[in-house]
Coordinates of C-alpha atoms and ligand atoms in Angstrom, one line a residue:
M1 CA 145.2 95.0 71.3
S2 CA 147.3 96.2 68.4
K3 CA 148.7 99.7 68.4
T4 CA 146.5 100.6 65.4
A5 CA 143.4 99.4 67.2
M6 CA 144.3 101.5 70.3
N7 CA 144.7 104.8 68.5
P8 CA 143.7 104.3 64.9
T9 CA 142.9 107.8 63.7
Q10 CA 146.4 109.3 63.7
E11 CA 147.9 106.1 62.3
W12 CA 145.3 105.9 59.6
K13 CA 145.8 109.6 58.7
R14 CA 149.5 109.1 58.4
S15 CA 149.1 106.0 56.1
D16 CA 146.4 107.7 54.1
H17 CA 148.6 110.6 53.4
Q18 CA 151.6 108.4 52.6
H19 CA 149.9 105.9 50.3
Y20 CA 146.4 106.9 49.2
M21 CA 146.1 109.2 46.2
H22 CA 142.6 110.6 46.6
P23 CA 140.4 111.5 43.6
F24 CA 140.0 115.3 42.8
T25 CA 142.3 116.2 45.7
D26 CA 145.6 118.1 46.3
T27 CA 147.0 115.1 48.2
R28 CA 150.0 117.1 49.5
E29 CA 147.9 120.0 50.7
L30 CA 145.4 117.6 52.4
G31 CA 148.3 116.0 54.4
E32 CA 149.7 119.4 55.4
K33 CA 146.3 120.5 56.6
G34 CA 145.9 117.7 59.0
G35 CA 144.7 114.9 56.7
A36 CA 141.4 113.4 55.7
R37 CA 138.4 112.8 57.9
I38 CA 138.0 109.0 58.2
I39 CA 134.5 107.7 57.8
T40 CA 134.2 104.4 59.6
R41 CA 130.5 103.6 59.5
A42 CA 127.1 104.9 58.6
D43 CA 123.4 104.3 59.3
G44 CA 120.3 105.7 57.7
V45 CA 121.1 109.2 56.7
Y46 CA 124.1 109.7 59.0
I47 CA 127.8 108.9 58.6
Y48 CA 130.2 108.5 61.6
D49 CA 133.9 109.4 61.6
S50 CA 136.7 107.6 63.4
E51 CA 136.5 110.2 66.3
G52 CA 132.8 109.4 66.8
H53 CA 131.2 112.5 65.2
K54 CA 127.8 112.0 63.8
I55 CA 127.2 113.8 60.5
L56 CA 124.0 114.2 58.5
D57 CA 124.9 113.1 55.0
G58 CA 123.4 115.9 52.8
M59 CA 125.0 114.5 49.7
A60 CA 123.9 110.8 49.9
G61 CA 127.6 109.8 49.7
L62 CA 128.3 111.2 46.2
W63 CA 124.7 111.6 45.0
C64 CA 124.3 107.9 45.1
V65 CA 123.1 106.4 48.4
S66 CA 119.5 106.9 47.6
L67 CA 118.2 104.3 50.1
G68 CA 120.5 105.5 52.9
Y69 CA 123.0 103.4 54.8
G70 CA 122.4 100.0 56.5
R71 CA 119.8 98.5 54.2
Q72 CA 120.1 94.8 55.1
E73 CA 118.2 93.7 51.9
L74 CA 121.0 95.1 49.8
V75 CA 123.6 93.4 51.9
D76 CA 121.6 90.1 51.7
A77 CA 121.2 90.5 47.9
A78 CA 125.0 90.9 47.4
T79 CA 125.8 88.0 49.8
R80 CA 123.3 85.6 48.2
Q81 CA 124.7 86.5 44.7
M82 CA 128.3 86.2 45.8
Q83 CA 127.6 82.8 47.3
E84 CA 125.7 81.6 44.2
L85 CA 127.9 83.2 41.4
P86 CA 130.2 86.0 42.4
Y87 CA 131.4 86.6 38.9
Y88 CA 130.9 85.6 35.4
N89 CA 131.1 87.6 32.2
S90 CA 128.6 88.0 29.4
F91 CA 131.0 88.3 26.5
F92 CA 131.2 84.9 24.8
Q93 CA 127.6 83.9 24.4
C94 CA 127.0 83.6 28.2
T95 CA 124.7 85.5 30.5
H96 CA 123.4 85.2 34.0
P97 CA 120.1 85.8 35.9
P98 CA 120.9 89.1 37.6
A99 CA 121.9 90.8 34.4
I100 CA 118.9 89.4 32.6
E101 CA 116.5 90.4 35.3
L102 CA 118.0 93.9 35.8
S103 CA 118.0 94.7 32.1
T104 CA 114.4 93.6 31.9
L105 CA 113.3 95.7 34.9
L106 CA 115.2 98.7 33.6
S107 CA 113.5 98.4 30.3
E108 CA 110.1 98.3 32.1
L109 CA 110.9 101.4 34.2
S110 CA 112.4 103.5 31.5
P111 CA 110.5 105.6 28.9
G112 CA 108.6 103.6 26.3
N113 CA 111.2 103.8 23.6
F114 CA 113.9 102.0 25.7
N115 CA 114.3 98.3 25.5
H116 CA 118.0 97.6 25.7
V117 CA 120.7 98.1 28.4
F118 CA 124.5 98.0 28.1
F119 CA 126.1 97.6 31.5
T120 CA 129.3 99.3 32.7
G121 CA 131.0 99.7 36.1
S122 CA 130.5 103.5 36.4
G123 CA 129.0 106.6 34.9
S124 CA 132.2 107.5 33.2
E125 CA 132.2 104.2 31.4
A126 CA 128.5 104.7 30.5
N127 CA 129.3 107.9 28.8
D128 CA 132.3 106.4 26.9
T129 CA 129.8 103.8 25.8
Q130 CA 127.5 106.5 24.5
I131 CA 130.3 107.9 22.4
R132 CA 131.0 104.5 20.9
L133 CA 127.3 103.9 20.3
I134 CA 126.7 107.3 18.7
R135 CA 129.7 107.0 16.3
R136 CA 128.8 103.4 15.5
Y137 CA 125.2 104.5 14.8
W138 CA 126.1 107.1 12.2
D139 CA 128.8 105.0 10.7
L140 CA 126.3 102.1 10.1
L141 CA 123.9 104.6 8.5
G142 CA 126.7 105.5 6.0
Q143 CA 127.4 108.9 7.6
P144 CA 130.7 108.5 9.4
Q145 CA 131.4 112.2 9.0
K146 CA 128.6 112.8 11.5
M147 CA 130.9 112.4 14.5
T148 CA 130.7 115.7 16.5
I149 CA 129.1 115.6 19.8
I150 CA 127.9 118.8 21.4
A151 CA 128.1 119.1 25.2
R152 CA 128.1 122.0 27.6
K153 CA 130.6 124.0 29.6
N154 CA 130.7 123.1 33.3
A155 CA 129.0 119.8 32.6
Y156 CA 130.3 116.7 34.4
H157 CA 130.2 113.4 32.5
G158 CA 133.0 111.5 34.2
S159 CA 136.8 111.2 34.5
T160 CA 137.7 108.8 31.7
L161 CA 139.1 110.4 28.5
G162 CA 135.7 110.2 26.9
G163 CA 133.8 111.4 30.0
A164 CA 136.2 114.2 30.7
S165 CA 136.1 115.3 27.1
L166 CA 132.3 115.4 27.0
G167 CA 132.4 117.2 30.4
G168 CA 133.0 120.9 30.3
M169 CA 135.3 121.2 33.3
S170 CA 138.1 123.4 32.1
A171 CA 140.4 122.3 35.0
M172 CA 140.1 118.7 33.7
H173 CA 140.8 119.8 30.0
E174 CA 143.8 121.7 31.1
Q175 CA 145.5 118.7 32.7
M176 CA 145.3 116.7 29.4
V177 CA 145.1 117.4 25.7
L178 CA 141.3 117.3 25.9
P179 CA 138.7 117.2 24.7
V180 CA 139.3 114.3 22.3
P181 CA 138.6 115.4 18.7
G182 CA 135.0 115.8 17.7
I183 CA 133.6 117.3 20.9
E184 CA 132.3 120.8 21.1
H185 CA 130.9 122.8 24.0
I186 CA 128.2 125.4 24.3
E187 CA 127.4 127.6 27.3
Q188 CA 125.2 126.3 30.1
P189 CA 121.7 127.4 31.2
Y190 CA 123.0 128.9 34.5
H191 CA 120.5 131.7 35.1
F192 CA 121.9 133.0 38.4
G193 CA 125.5 133.1 37.1
L194 CA 124.9 134.2 33.5
G195 CA 121.3 135.4 33.1
G196 CA 121.8 139.0 34.1
D197 CA 118.5 140.9 33.9
M198 CA 116.9 138.4 31.5
S199 CA 113.8 136.5 32.7
P200 CA 114.5 132.8 33.3
A201 CA 112.2 131.9 30.4
E202 CA 114.0 134.2 27.9
F203 CA 117.4 133.1 29.1
G204 CA 116.4 129.4 28.8
L205 CA 115.5 129.9 25.2
Q206 CA 118.6 131.9 24.5
Q207 CA 120.9 129.2 25.9
A208 CA 119.1 126.4 24.1
R209 CA 119.5 128.2 20.8
L210 CA 123.2 128.2 21.3
L211 CA 122.9 124.5 20.3
E212 CA 121.4 125.5 16.9
E213 CA 124.2 128.1 16.4
K214 CA 126.8 125.5 17.2
I215 CA 125.2 123.0 14.8
N216 CA 125.3 125.6 12.0
E217 CA 128.9 126.5 12.9
V218 CA 130.1 122.9 12.8
G219 CA 127.9 122.0 9.9
A220 CA 124.7 120.0 10.4
D221 CA 126.1 117.2 8.3
K222 CA 128.8 116.7 10.8
V223 CA 126.9 116.8 14.1
A224 CA 126.0 113.4 15.6
A225 CA 124.5 114.2 19.0
F226 CA 123.9 116.5 21.9
I227 CA 124.5 115.3 25.5
G228 CA 123.3 117.0 28.7
E229 CA 122.5 116.3 32.3
P230 CA 118.8 117.2 32.9
V231 CA 120.1 119.1 35.9
Q232 CA 123.8 119.7 36.0
G233 CA 124.9 118.2 39.3
A234 CA 128.7 118.5 40.0
G235 CA 128.6 121.8 38.1
G236 CA 126.6 123.3 41.0
V237 CA 123.0 122.0 40.7
I238 CA 122.2 124.1 37.6
I239 CA 118.5 123.9 37.1
P240 CA 117.6 125.0 33.6
P241 CA 114.6 127.3 33.1
D242 CA 111.5 125.3 31.9
T243 CA 111.9 126.8 28.4
Y244 CA 115.3 125.2 28.0
W245 CA 114.8 121.5 27.4
P246 CA 111.8 121.8 25.1
E247 CA 113.8 124.1 22.8
I248 CA 116.8 121.7 22.9
Q249 CA 114.4 118.9 22.0
R250 CA 113.0 120.9 19.1
I251 CA 116.5 121.6 17.7
C252 CA 117.6 117.9 18.1
D253 CA 114.4 116.8 16.3
E254 CA 114.7 119.4 13.6
Y255 CA 118.3 118.5 12.8
G256 CA 117.9 114.8 13.4
I257 CA 120.7 114.5 15.9
L258 CA 120.7 112.1 18.8
L259 CA 119.9 113.4 22.2
V260 CA 121.7 111.8 25.2
A261 CA 120.5 112.4 28.7
D262 CA 123.2 111.9 31.3
E263 CA 121.0 110.7 34.1
V264 CA 123.8 109.4 36.4
I265 CA 122.5 111.7 39.1
T266 CA 118.9 112.4 38.0
A267 CA 117.5 108.9 37.5
F268 CA 115.7 106.6 40.0
G269 CA 113.7 109.1 41.9
R270 CA 116.2 112.0 42.5
L271 CA 113.8 114.4 40.8
G272 CA 110.6 112.7 41.9
E273 CA 110.4 110.6 38.7
W274 CA 112.1 107.4 37.6
F275 CA 114.0 109.5 35.1
G276 CA 114.8 113.2 35.2
S277 CA 114.0 113.4 31.5
T278 CA 110.3 112.9 32.4
R279 CA 110.4 115.9 34.7
F280 CA 111.8 118.2 32.0
G281 CA 109.9 116.7 29.0
I282 CA 113.1 115.4 27.4
R283 CA 112.7 112.5 24.9
P284 CA 116.2 111.1 24.8
D285 CA 117.6 108.5 22.4
L286 CA 120.2 107.3 24.9
I287 CA 120.3 107.5 28.7
S288 CA 123.4 107.2 30.9
F289 CA 122.8 105.9 34.4
A290 CA 124.9 104.8 37.5
K291 CA 125.0 105.9 41.2
G292 CA 121.4 105.5 42.4
V293 CA 120.7 102.4 40.4
S294 CA 122.5 100.4 43.1
S295 CA 122.1 103.0 45.8
G296 CA 125.9 103.2 45.7
Y297 CA 126.3 99.8 47.5
L298 CA 128.2 98.3 44.6
P299 CA 129.6 100.0 41.4
L300 CA 127.2 99.8 38.5
G301 CA 126.4 102.0 35.5
G302 CA 125.2 101.7 32.0
S303 CA 123.6 103.0 28.9
L304 CA 119.9 102.6 28.2
V305 CA 119.7 102.2 24.4
G306 CA 116.6 103.6 22.8
D307 CA 114.9 101.9 19.9
R308 CA 116.2 104.3 17.3
V309 CA 119.8 103.4 18.1
A310 CA 119.0 99.7 18.9
E311 CA 117.4 99.3 15.5
V312 CA 120.6 100.2 13.8
V313 CA 123.4 99.1 16.2
I314 CA 121.8 96.0 17.8
A315 CA 119.3 94.7 15.3
N316 CA 121.3 95.3 12.1
G317 CA 124.9 96.3 13.2
G318 CA 126.7 93.0 13.8
E319 CA 129.2 92.8 16.6
F320 CA 129.5 95.9 18.8
A321 CA 133.3 95.8 19.7
H322 CA 133.0 97.2 23.2
G323 CA 132.7 95.8 26.7
Y324 CA 134.2 95.8 30.2
T325 CA 135.3 92.9 32.4
Y326 CA 132.7 94.0 34.9
S327 CA 129.8 94.8 32.4
G328 CA 126.8 93.3 34.2
H329 CA 128.7 92.2 37.2
P330 CA 126.4 89.7 38.9
A331 CA 126.7 91.0 42.5
A332 CA 126.3 94.6 41.4
C333 CA 123.3 93.7 39.3
A334 CA 121.7 91.8 42.2
V335 CA 122.1 94.8 44.4
A336 CA 120.7 97.1 41.7
L337 CA 117.7 94.8 41.2
E338 CA 117.0 94.9 45.0
T339 CA 117.4 98.7 45.0
L340 CA 114.9 99.1 42.3
R341 CA 112.5 96.7 43.9
I342 CA 112.7 98.5 47.2
L343 CA 112.0 101.8 45.4
Q344 CA 109.0 100.1 43.8
R345 CA 107.8 98.3 46.9
E346 CA 108.1 101.2 49.2
K347 CA 106.8 103.7 46.6
I348 CA 109.8 105.9 47.3
V349 CA 109.7 107.7 43.9
E350 CA 106.1 108.6 44.4
R351 CA 106.7 109.7 47.9
V352 CA 109.6 111.9 46.8
K353 CA 107.3 113.5 44.2
Q354 CA 104.3 114.0 46.4
H355 CA 105.7 114.7 49.8
T356 CA 109.5 114.7 50.4
A357 CA 110.6 117.0 47.5
P358 CA 107.8 119.6 48.0
Y359 CA 108.6 119.7 51.7
F360 CA 112.3 120.0 51.0
N361 CA 111.8 122.6 48.3
R362 CA 109.7 124.7 50.7
R363 CA 112.1 124.6 53.5
W364 CA 115.2 125.0 51.3
A365 CA 113.7 128.2 49.8
E366 CA 113.7 129.7 53.3
L367 CA 117.5 129.8 53.1
A368 CA 117.2 132.6 50.5
E369 CA 116.4 134.9 53.4
H370 CA 119.9 134.5 54.8
P371 CA 122.1 137.6 54.4
V372 CA 124.8 135.9 52.4
I373 CA 122.5 133.9 50.1
G374 CA 121.8 135.3 46.7
E375 CA 119.6 132.4 45.5
A376 CA 118.3 129.2 47.0
R377 CA 117.1 126.9 44.3
S378 CA 116.0 123.2 44.3
V379 CA 114.2 120.7 42.2
G380 CA 113.3 117.2 43.5
L381 CA 115.8 116.4 46.1
V382 CA 118.7 118.5 44.9
G383 CA 119.4 122.0 46.1
A384 CA 121.9 124.8 45.7
L385 CA 122.7 128.0 47.6
E386 CA 124.6 130.8 46.0
I387 CA 126.9 132.5 48.6
V388 CA 127.2 136.2 47.8
Q389 CA 128.6 139.3 49.5
D390 CA 125.8 141.5 48.0
K391 CA 122.4 140.1 47.4
S392 CA 121.1 142.7 44.9
S393 CA 124.2 142.8 42.7
R394 CA 125.0 139.1 43.1
A395 CA 128.6 140.1 43.8
R396 CA 130.7 137.3 45.2
F397 CA 133.2 137.4 48.1
H398 CA 136.8 137.8 47.0
K399 CA 138.1 134.6 45.6
D400 CA 141.0 134.3 48.0
L401 CA 138.5 134.1 50.9
G402 CA 137.3 130.7 49.6
A403 CA 133.7 131.3 50.9
G404 CA 132.5 127.9 49.5
T405 CA 135.2 125.7 51.0
R406 CA 135.1 127.7 54.2
C407 CA 131.3 127.0 54.5
R408 CA 131.8 123.3 53.6
D409 CA 134.4 122.9 56.3
I410 CA 132.2 124.7 58.8
C411 CA 129.3 122.4 57.9
V412 CA 131.2 119.2 58.3
N413 CA 132.6 120.4 61.7
N414 CA 129.0 121.1 62.7
G415 CA 127.5 117.8 61.7
L416 CA 126.4 118.4 58.1
V417 CA 127.8 117.2 54.7
M418 CA 127.1 120.0 52.2
R419 CA 129.4 120.2 49.1
A420 CA 131.0 123.4 47.7
V421 CA 131.3 124.1 44.0
G422 CA 133.1 127.4 44.0
D423 CA 130.8 129.6 46.2
T424 CA 127.8 127.5 45.4
M425 CA 126.7 125.1 48.2
I426 CA 124.9 122.0 47.1
V427 CA 123.0 119.1 48.6
S428 CA 121.4 115.9 47.4
P429 CA 120.2 114.0 50.5
P430 CA 119.2 110.3 50.5
L431 CA 115.7 109.8 49.0
I432 CA 114.5 108.3 52.3
V433 CA 114.9 111.5 54.3
E434 CA 112.1 112.2 56.7
D435 CA 110.7 115.7 57.4
A436 CA 112.7 115.9 60.6
H437 CA 116.0 115.2 58.7
I438 CA 115.1 118.0 56.3
D439 CA 114.4 120.3 59.2
E440 CA 117.8 119.3 60.7
L441 CA 119.5 119.9 57.3
V442 CA 118.0 123.4 56.9
E443 CA 118.6 124.4 60.5
K444 CA 122.2 123.3 60.4
A445 CA 122.7 125.0 57.0
W446 CA 121.4 128.3 58.4
K447 CA 123.6 128.1 61.5
C448 CA 126.6 127.2 59.3
L449 CA 125.9 130.1 57.0
D450 CA 125.9 132.4 60.1
L451 CA 129.2 131.0 61.1
T452 CA 130.5 131.3 57.5
A453 CA 129.4 135.0 57.4
A454 CA 131.2 135.7 60.7
S455 CA 134.3 133.9 59.6
L456 CA 134.3 135.8 56.2
E457 CA 133.9 139.1 58.1
A458 CA 136.8 138.3 60.4
A459 CA 139.0 137.3 57.4
A460 CA 138.2 140.2 55.1
Ligands
PXG501 N1 127.7 111.7 34.7 C1 127.3 112.5 35.7 C2 126.1 113.4 35.5 C3 127.9 112.4 37.0 O1 127.4 113.2 38.0 C4 129.4 110.8 36.1 C5 128.8 110.9 34.9 C6 130.6 109.8 36.2 O2 130.2 108.8 37.0 P1 131.4 107.9 37.7 O3 130.6 106.7 38.3 O4 132.3 107.5 36.7 O5 132.0 108.8 38.8 C7 129.0 111.6 37.2 C8 129.7 111.4 38.5 C9 131.0 115.7 42.6 C10 131.1 114.5 41.9 O6 132.0 116.2 43.1 C11 130.2 114.0 41.0 C12 130.4 112.9 40.3 C13 131.5 112.1 40.5 C14 132.5 112.5 41.4 C15 132.3 113.7 42.1 O7 129.8 116.3 42.7 N2 129.4 112.5 39.4

């Protein structure tokens, strides 16, 4: 037996620290604090680390493993496709069955005005594609000055230059000269954080009307599009009040600007519908997708192109000078096809809507009773908890106490993946969770909040 096989964890941690630059990580600090947890296998809704700990995956990987781990059909779909045709491109008048079948199925599943798909390898590339499509659209219509895209603060649209520019993460902008020209940001519909004493309904309208103000500030003749996640995910599961999206839709319609729904997290059942837009009454012109389309088993993303844009860019626009080596990768498309067929066959989206989400929403709401929780909100199968020092004033713990990361670390050490965004804890479990898993999630979360409260008290 090799030395590594005998005692792999320490060896792996050392090599990881020396060679692997992790995404969104202070690599030096991680090494100094004992290194990364090494996940070696997973099954169903549980992941296992190299030291044998079993951990409930409350985040479905990174919002993506909708069908849970160990689905043999997905492995078989990838294997079959890799044996048959592991790679070919669709650039130079070629195509292949998985991309044809997947684009056809996506057109069937998406809202009625969507009939075309552009494939990418990720959600970031999907949003870069949207920028290219939006600008091409207005250019072809003879209005090239209409190039400003309005997005929101604290939105997450990816890590490429385009994605990070559309996103409203100030830490990302600070590390580059971002956003790229022609992207503006308005404030987000975060009621708990920004709503003060306003009712959610009033606040939703007020935040939506910021779009109208921004359009007038920039000049309606210069604004091309608005982009938003139906529910902001990485920003902390910001669920807009029900008044928000209808008002955004009204404004987009009135000014004739394109509406892009970034559904990288919210599509394919996450909110109990095939698309989160349906849940919020959004009628988008373009939809970005990734993650759940392939259940995270292989990387795949894309842009669903609505008829309004397709009519101009595809039917009458000539060559669209844009594409990736892995656009429509055959194995990724085969896995995505099988993912969508499993969702259909096992009626998982309907089950989430009728049973799993209502049960999760009910149980999650109980966490609002915890002494350090200022709000427990959820929609579909995403949820957030606001950790506060004082429930009535919503005052936070001192920043230096790092309440969120403290809670996250306590959770993972007690068998639960729950992510921290500042002092907001978030979950997004696999869509296939059973009631018993939801019970386990809520019970572990409560216990970990107790431990967090005690630890904060000791540290204060
Ligand atoms: N749009 C949205 C709404 C996303 O959530 C992307 C685009 C980019 O997708 P890719 O495939 O390029 O990563 C995302 C990705 C987090 C976290 O910490 C969330 C994402 C990615 C990484 C971390 O919650 N979302």
